[in-house]
PDB file of C-alpha atoms in Angstrom:
ATOM      1  CA  MET K1406       0.000   0.000   0.000  1.00 37.00           C
ATOM      2  CA  ILE K1407       2.633   2.557   0.941  1.00 38.00           C
ATOM      3  CA  LYS K1408       4.896   3.062  -2.041  1.00 36.00           C
ATOM      4  CA  ASP K1409       7.060   5.618  -0.319  1.00 35.00           C
ATOM      5  CA  ALA K1410       6.909   6.938   3.249  1.00 36.00           C
ATOM      6  CA  ALA K1411       7.203  10.494   1.918  1.00 36.00           C
ATOM      7  CA  PHE K1412       4.281  10.169  -0.500  1.00 36.00           C
ATOM      8  CA  ALA K1413       1.767   7.444  -1.063  1.00 42.00           C
ATOM      9  CA  ASP K1414      -1.270   7.550  -3.307  1.00 45.00           C
ATOM     10  CA  ILE K1415      -3.562   4.621  -3.864  1.00 47.00           C
ATOM     11  CA  GLU K1416      -5.887   4.745  -6.843  1.00 50.00           C
ATOM     12  CA  ASN K1417      -9.490   5.251  -5.863  1.00 47.00           C
ATOM     13  CA  LYS K1418     -11.337   1.937  -5.658  1.00 61.00           C
ATOM     14  CA  ASN K1419     -14.820   3.439  -5.569  1.00 63.00           C
ATOM     15  CA  THR K1420     -15.596   5.345  -8.755  1.00 73.00           C
ATOM     16  CA  ASN K1421     -18.965   6.713  -7.638  1.00 85.00           C
ATOM     17  CA  PRO K1422     -19.162   6.722  -3.823  1.00 94.00           C
ATOM     18  CA  THR K1423     -21.935   8.435  -1.912  1.00 93.00           C
ATOM     19  CA  LEU K1424     -19.609   9.682   0.835  1.00 95.00           C
ATOM     20  CA  THR K1425     -15.991  10.800   0.999  1.00 97.00           C
ATOM     21  CA  ILE K1426     -14.431  10.616   4.456  1.00 97.00           C
ATOM     22  CA  ILE K1427     -11.265  12.643   4.991  1.00 98.00           C
ATOM     23  CA  ILE K1428      -8.891  12.158   7.914  1.00 98.00           C
ATOM     24  CA  ALA K1429      -5.860  14.389   8.498  1.00 97.00           C
ATOM     25  CA  THR K1430      -3.250  12.673  10.679  1.00 97.00           C
ATOM     26  CA  TYR K1431       0.040  13.406  12.350  1.00 97.00           C
ATOM     27  CA  ASN K1432       1.517  11.012  14.908  1.00 97.00           C
ATOM     28  CA  ALA K1433      -1.943   9.548  15.444  1.00 97.00           C
ATOM     29  CA  GLY K1434      -0.894   5.989  16.262  1.00 97.00           C
ATOM     30  CA  THR K1435      -2.728   6.060  19.569  1.00 97.00           C
ATOM     31  CA  TYR K1436      -6.087   6.746  17.897  1.00 96.00           C
ATOM     32  CA  ILE K1437      -6.171   5.955  14.176  1.00 98.00           C
ATOM     33  CA  GLU K1438      -6.978   2.257  14.407  1.00 98.00           C
ATOM     34  CA  THR K1439     -10.115   2.847  16.491  1.00 97.00           C
ATOM     35  CA  CYS K1440     -11.222   5.526  14.035  1.00 97.00           C
ATOM     36  CA  LEU K1441     -10.702   3.248  11.024  1.00 98.00           C
ATOM     37  CA  LYS K1442     -12.525   0.350  12.671  1.00 97.00           C
ATOM     38  CA  SER K1443     -15.506   2.601  13.410  1.00 96.00           C
ATOM     39  CA  ILE K1444     -15.700   3.623   9.753  1.00 97.00           C
ATOM     40  CA  ILE K1445     -15.511   0.033   8.531  1.00 96.00           C
ATOM     41  CA  GLU K1446     -18.129  -1.144  11.034  1.00 95.00           C
ATOM     42  CA  ASN K1447     -20.594   1.741  10.785  1.00 94.00           C
ATOM     43  CA  VAL K1448     -20.610   3.138   7.248  1.00 94.00           C
ATOM     44  CA  LYS K1449     -23.058   1.115   5.186  1.00 91.00           C
ATOM     45  CA  THR K1450     -23.070   3.284   2.055  1.00 90.00           C
ATOM     46  CA  THR K1451     -20.346   3.277  -0.592  1.00 94.00           C
ATOM     47  CA  TYR K1452     -17.547   5.488   0.612  1.00 95.00           C
ATOM     48  CA  GLN K1453     -14.153   6.805  -0.332  1.00 97.00           C
ATOM     49  CA  LEU K1454     -11.575   7.129   2.427  1.00 98.00           C
ATOM     50  CA  ILE K1455      -8.818   9.718   2.038  1.00 98.00           C
ATOM     51  CA  ILE K1456      -6.068  10.021   4.633  1.00 98.00           C
ATOM     52  CA  VAL K1457      -3.512  12.820   4.521  1.00 98.00           C
ATOM     53  CA  ASP K1458      -0.647  12.301   6.938  1.00 98.00           C
ATOM     54  CA  GLY K1459       1.919  14.955   7.821  1.00 97.00           C
ATOM     55  CA  LEU K1460       4.900  12.533   7.805  1.00 96.00           C
ATOM     56  CA  SER K1461       4.165  10.886  11.121  1.00 97.00           C
ATOM     57  CA  ALA K1462       7.187   9.657  13.059  1.00 97.00           C
ATOM     58  CA  ASP K1463       5.220   7.101  15.100  1.00 97.00           C
ATOM     59  CA  ASN K1464       3.350   3.957  14.019  1.00 97.00           C
ATOM     60  CA  THR K1465       0.477   5.802  12.283  1.00 98.00           C
ATOM     61  CA  LEU K1466       1.356   4.637   8.762  1.00 97.00           C
ATOM     62  CA  SER K1467       1.915   1.019   9.768  1.00 97.00           C
ATOM     63  CA  LEU K1468      -1.499   0.959  11.470  1.00 97.00           C
ATOM     64  CA  ILE K1469      -3.159   2.493   8.408  1.00 98.00           C
ATOM     65  CA  SER K1470      -1.492  -0.146   6.198  1.00 96.00           C
ATOM     66  CA  LYS K1471      -3.394  -2.845   8.131  1.00 96.00           C
ATOM     67  CA  TYR K1472      -6.596  -1.396   6.629  1.00 97.00           C
ATOM     68  CA  GLU K1473      -5.229  -0.915   3.125  1.00 94.00           C
ATOM     69  CA  GLU K1474      -8.269  -2.408   1.398  1.00 96.00           C
ATOM     70  CA  HIS K1475     -10.487   0.302   2.944  1.00 97.00           C
ATOM     71  CA  VAL K1476      -8.253   3.277   2.106  1.00 97.00           C
ATOM     72  CA  ASP K1477      -8.702   4.830  -1.337  1.00 97.00           C
ATOM     73  CA  THR K1478      -6.071   7.558  -1.132  1.00 97.00           C
ATOM     74  CA  LEU K1479      -3.195   7.925   1.300  1.00 97.00           C
ATOM     75  CA  ILE K1480      -0.795  10.832   1.135  1.00 97.00           C
ATOM     76  CA  SER K1481       2.071  11.140   3.575  1.00 96.00           C
ATOM     77  CA  GLU K1482       4.166  14.255   3.146  1.00 96.00           C
ATOM     78  CA  LYS K1483       5.110  17.404   5.009  1.00 96.00           C
ATOM     79  CA  ASP K1484       2.277  19.862   5.309  1.00 95.00           C
ATOM     80  CA  HIS K1485       1.547  23.180   6.992  1.00 95.00           C
ATOM     81  CA  GLY K1486      -0.967  21.879   9.508  1.00 94.00           C
ATOM     82  CA  ILE K1487      -4.390  20.307   9.564  1.00 95.00           C
ATOM     83  CA  TYR K1488      -6.062  22.766   7.182  1.00 95.00           C
ATOM     84  CA  ASP K1489      -3.324  22.331   4.593  1.00 97.00           C
ATOM     85  CA  ALA K1490      -3.795  18.556   4.858  1.00 97.00           C
ATOM     86  CA  MET K1491      -7.562  18.938   4.465  1.00 96.00           C
ATOM     87  CA  ASN K1492      -7.090  21.169   1.409  1.00 97.00           C
ATOM     88  CA  LYS K1493      -4.826  18.538  -0.159  1.00 97.00           C
ATOM     89  CA  ALA K1494      -7.503  15.899   0.419  1.00 97.00           C
ATOM     90  CA  VAL K1495     -10.362  17.802  -1.216  1.00 96.00           C
ATOM     91  CA  THR K1496      -8.667  17.562  -4.618  1.00 95.00           C
ATOM     92  CA  TYR K1497      -9.335  13.788  -4.530  1.00 97.00           C
ATOM     93  CA  ILE K1498     -13.051  13.911  -3.592  1.00 96.00           C
ATOM     94  CA  LYS K1499     -15.240  11.515  -5.585  1.00 96.00           C
ATOM     95  CA  GLY K1500     -18.258  11.323  -3.255  1.00 95.00           C
ATOM     96  CA  LYS K1501     -21.389  13.456  -3.352  1.00 95.00           C
ATOM     97  CA  TRP K1502     -20.920  14.272   0.335  1.00 95.00           C
ATOM     98  CA  VAL K1503     -17.778  15.003   2.373  1.00 97.00           C
ATOM     99  CA  LEU K1504     -17.189  14.318   6.056  1.00 96.00           C
ATOM    100  CA  PHE K1505     -14.006  15.304   7.912  1.00 96.00           C
ATOM    101  CA  LEU K1506     -12.915  13.239  10.893  1.00 96.00           C
ATOM    102  CA  GLY K1507     -10.041  13.569  13.303  1.00 94.00           C
ATOM    103  CA  ALA K1508      -7.891  10.504  13.912  1.00 96.00           C
ATOM    104  CA  ASP K1509      -9.279  10.426  17.459  1.00 94.00           C
ATOM    105  CA  ASP K1510     -12.920  10.496  16.287  1.00 93.00           C
ATOM    106  CA  ARG K1511     -15.125   7.501  15.787  1.00 92.00           C
ATOM    107  CA  LEU K1512     -18.463   6.909  14.154  1.00 91.00           C
ATOM    108  CA  LEU K1513     -21.305   5.441  16.167  1.00 87.00           C
ATOM    109  CA  PRO K1514     -23.606   2.587  15.049  1.00 89.00           C
ATOM    110  CA  THR K1515     -26.392   5.053  14.207  1.00 86.00           C
ATOM    111  CA  PHE K1516     -24.175   6.838  11.672  1.00 89.00           C
ATOM    112  CA  ASN K1517     -25.667   5.131   8.626  1.00 86.00           C
ATOM    113  CA  GLN K1518     -29.077   6.655   9.402  1.00 87.00           C
ATOM    114  CA  MET K1519     -27.723  10.034   8.252  1.00 86.00           C
ATOM    115  CA  GLU K1520     -27.668   8.909   4.631  1.00 83.00           C
ATOM    116  CA  ASN K1521     -31.483   9.044   4.557  1.00 86.00           C
ATOM    117  CA  PHE K1522     -31.338  12.791   5.188  1.00 90.00           C
ATOM    118  CA  LEU K1523     -28.765  13.664   2.510  1.00 92.00           C
ATOM    119  CA  ILE K1524     -31.085  14.731  -0.299  1.00 91.00           C
ATOM    120  CA  GLU K1525     -30.314  18.194  -1.712  1.00 92.00           C
ATOM    121  CA  GLU K1526     -26.822  18.176  -3.222  1.00 89.00           C
ATOM    122  CA  ASN K1527     -26.414  21.932  -2.684  1.00 90.00           C
ATOM    123  CA  THR K1528     -27.282  21.816   1.007  1.00 90.00           C
ATOM    124  CA  ILE K1529     -24.991  21.331   3.979  1.00 87.00           C
ATOM    125  CA  TYR K1530     -26.343  18.902   6.554  1.00 88.00           C
ATOM    126  CA  TYR K1531     -25.181  18.258  10.071  1.00 84.00           C
ATOM    127  CA  GLY K1532     -25.987  15.758  12.722  1.00 78.00           C
ATOM    128  CA  ASN K1533     -25.316  15.411  16.394  1.00 74.00           C
ATOM    129  CA  GLY K1534     -22.064  14.309  17.916  1.00 74.00           C
ATOM    130  CA  LYS K1535     -21.134  13.107  21.341  1.00 72.00           C
ATOM    131  CA  ASN K1536     -18.147  14.293  23.350  1.00 73.00           C
ATOM    132  CA  LYS K1537     -17.764  12.006  26.351  1.00 73.00           C
ATOM    133  CA  ASN K1538     -21.179  12.552  27.965  1.00 71.00           C
ATOM    134  CA  HIS K1539     -22.108  15.782  26.175  1.00 67.00           C
ATOM    135  CA  LEU K1540     -24.310  15.927  23.096  1.00 65.00           C
ATOM    136  CA  LEU K1541     -22.991  18.313  20.439  1.00 66.00           C
ATOM    137  CA  GLY K1542     -25.366  19.693  17.850  1.00 64.00           C
ATOM    138  CA  GLY K1543     -29.007  20.599  17.885  1.00 65.00           C
ATOM    139  CA  ALA K1544     -30.669  23.300  15.822  1.00 69.00           C
ATOM    140  CA  PHE K1545     -28.547  26.310  14.860  1.00 69.00           C
ATOM    141  CA  THR K1546     -29.786  29.783  14.046  1.00 72.00           C
ATOM    142  CA  LYS K1547     -27.805  32.472  12.199  1.00 73.00           C
ATOM    143  CA  TYR K1548     -26.998  34.007  15.570  1.00 76.00           C
ATOM    144  CA  GLN K1549     -25.678  30.721  16.971  1.00 73.00           C
ATOM    145  CA  VAL K1550     -23.554  30.066  13.878  1.00 73.00           C
ATOM    146  CA  ALA K1551     -22.061  33.554  14.268  1.00 76.00           C
ATOM    147  CA  LYS K1552     -21.221  32.878  17.930  1.00 74.00           C
ATOM    148  CA  LYS K1553     -20.235  29.193  17.871  1.00 72.00           C
ATOM    149  CA  ASN K1554     -18.556  26.883  15.403  1.00 75.00           C
ATOM    150  CA  LEU K1555     -20.355  23.761  14.253  1.00 74.00           C
ATOM    151  CA  CYS K1556     -18.538  20.553  15.100  1.00 75.00           C
ATOM    152  CA  HIS K1557     -16.885  19.619  11.781  1.00 74.00           C
ATOM    153  CA  GLN K1558     -17.202  15.892  12.532  1.00 80.00           C
ATOM    154  CA  CYS K1559     -20.974  16.352  12.316  1.00 82.00           C
ATOM    155  CA  ILE K1560     -21.101  18.274   9.019  1.00 89.00           C
ATOM    156  CA  PHE K1561     -21.873  16.674   5.673  1.00 93.00           C
ATOM    157  CA  TYR K1562     -20.656  19.073   3.007  1.00 94.00           C
ATOM    158  CA  PRO K1563     -21.773  18.631  -0.583  1.00 95.00           C
ATOM    159  CA  LYS K1564     -18.809  18.166  -2.908  1.00 95.00           C
ATOM    160  CA  ALA K1565     -19.712  21.504  -4.570  1.00 94.00           C
ATOM    161  CA  VAL K1566     -18.521  23.422  -1.487  1.00 95.00           C
ATOM    162  CA  PHE K1567     -14.931  22.489  -2.289  1.00 95.00           C
ATOM    163  CA  ASN K1568     -15.242  23.542  -5.907  1.00 94.00           C
ATOM    164  CA  LYS K1569     -15.619  27.072  -4.531  1.00 94.00           C
ATOM    165  CA  TYR K1570     -13.958  27.142  -1.101  1.00 94.00           C
ATOM    166  CA  GLN K1571     -10.893  25.845   0.700  1.00 95.00           C
ATOM    167  CA  TYR K1572      -9.680  26.198   4.265  1.00 92.00           C
ATOM    168  CA  SER K1573      -7.761  29.431   4.760  1.00 93.00           C
ATOM    169  CA  LEU K1574      -4.184  28.757   5.847  1.00 94.00           C
ATOM    170  CA  SER K1575      -4.134  32.256   7.362  1.00 93.00           C
ATOM    171  CA  TYR K1576      -5.861  30.756  10.397  1.00 90.00           C
ATOM    172  CA  PRO K1577      -3.945  27.988  12.195  1.00 88.00           C
ATOM    173  CA  VAL K1578      -7.108  27.366  14.246  1.00 89.00           C
ATOM    174  CA  PHE K1579     -10.761  27.976  13.375  1.00 90.00           C
ATOM    175  CA  ALA K1580     -10.299  27.959   9.590  1.00 91.00           C
ATOM    176  CA  ASP K1581     -13.224  25.510   9.676  1.00 90.00           C
ATOM    177  CA  TYR K1582     -15.260  28.201  11.432  1.00 88.00           C
ATOM    178  CA  LEU K1583     -14.453  30.657   8.640  1.00 90.00           C
ATOM    179  CA  LEU K1584     -15.446  28.081   6.027  1.00 91.00           C
ATOM    180  CA  ASN K1585     -18.747  27.475   7.805  1.00 87.00           C
ATOM    181  CA  ILE K1586     -19.492  31.222   7.968  1.00 87.00           C
ATOM    182  CA  GLN K1587     -18.708  31.538   4.244  1.00 90.00           C
ATOM    183  CA  CYS K1588     -20.973  28.602   3.456  1.00 87.00           C
ATOM    184  CA  TRP K1589     -23.783  29.891   5.686  1.00 83.00           C
ATOM    185  CA  GLY K1590     -23.823  33.140   3.719  1.00 82.00           C
ATOM    186  CA  ASP K1591     -23.718  31.413   0.352  1.00 83.00           C
ATOM    187  CA  ASN K1592     -27.054  30.261  -1.062  1.00 77.00           C
TER     188      ASN K1592
END
């Protein structure tokens, strides 16, 4: 699977997936296997899995290689942080919908129910997430979006978003918040 530790790219196996899942990693050996298992166990639709790694120095890449048959694209090269990695990944999107996960995130068994709600291909959808014992999500108004960032692990972006927008590298944190504000104001 990994042709070269500095750069690896696997040809996409799924030519017309419903969902593209993107994971940006860096020294994520402690978490990545649990994340990958949750995707394999809980995503019932056709999906494309893209992983962009920032040249991890731990066992991240060896753990990912164990799940080679589930990974469509793997890139491992120096980047300028998580948003740079995410921007690299969006150039490979094949799915109608895009979901970003952190290496320490995991999908729950009810995840596949979300697919029933993904109807309008020019609409951004979001679901609820759970952080330890706290539920993240609920209804958002314009005011709430202006005051609080949506949890990116709960957002299903249509592919079209990334034909127009990318994460701004001017913001080392909260570039996802800026993207969400831009999207909210864009019909």
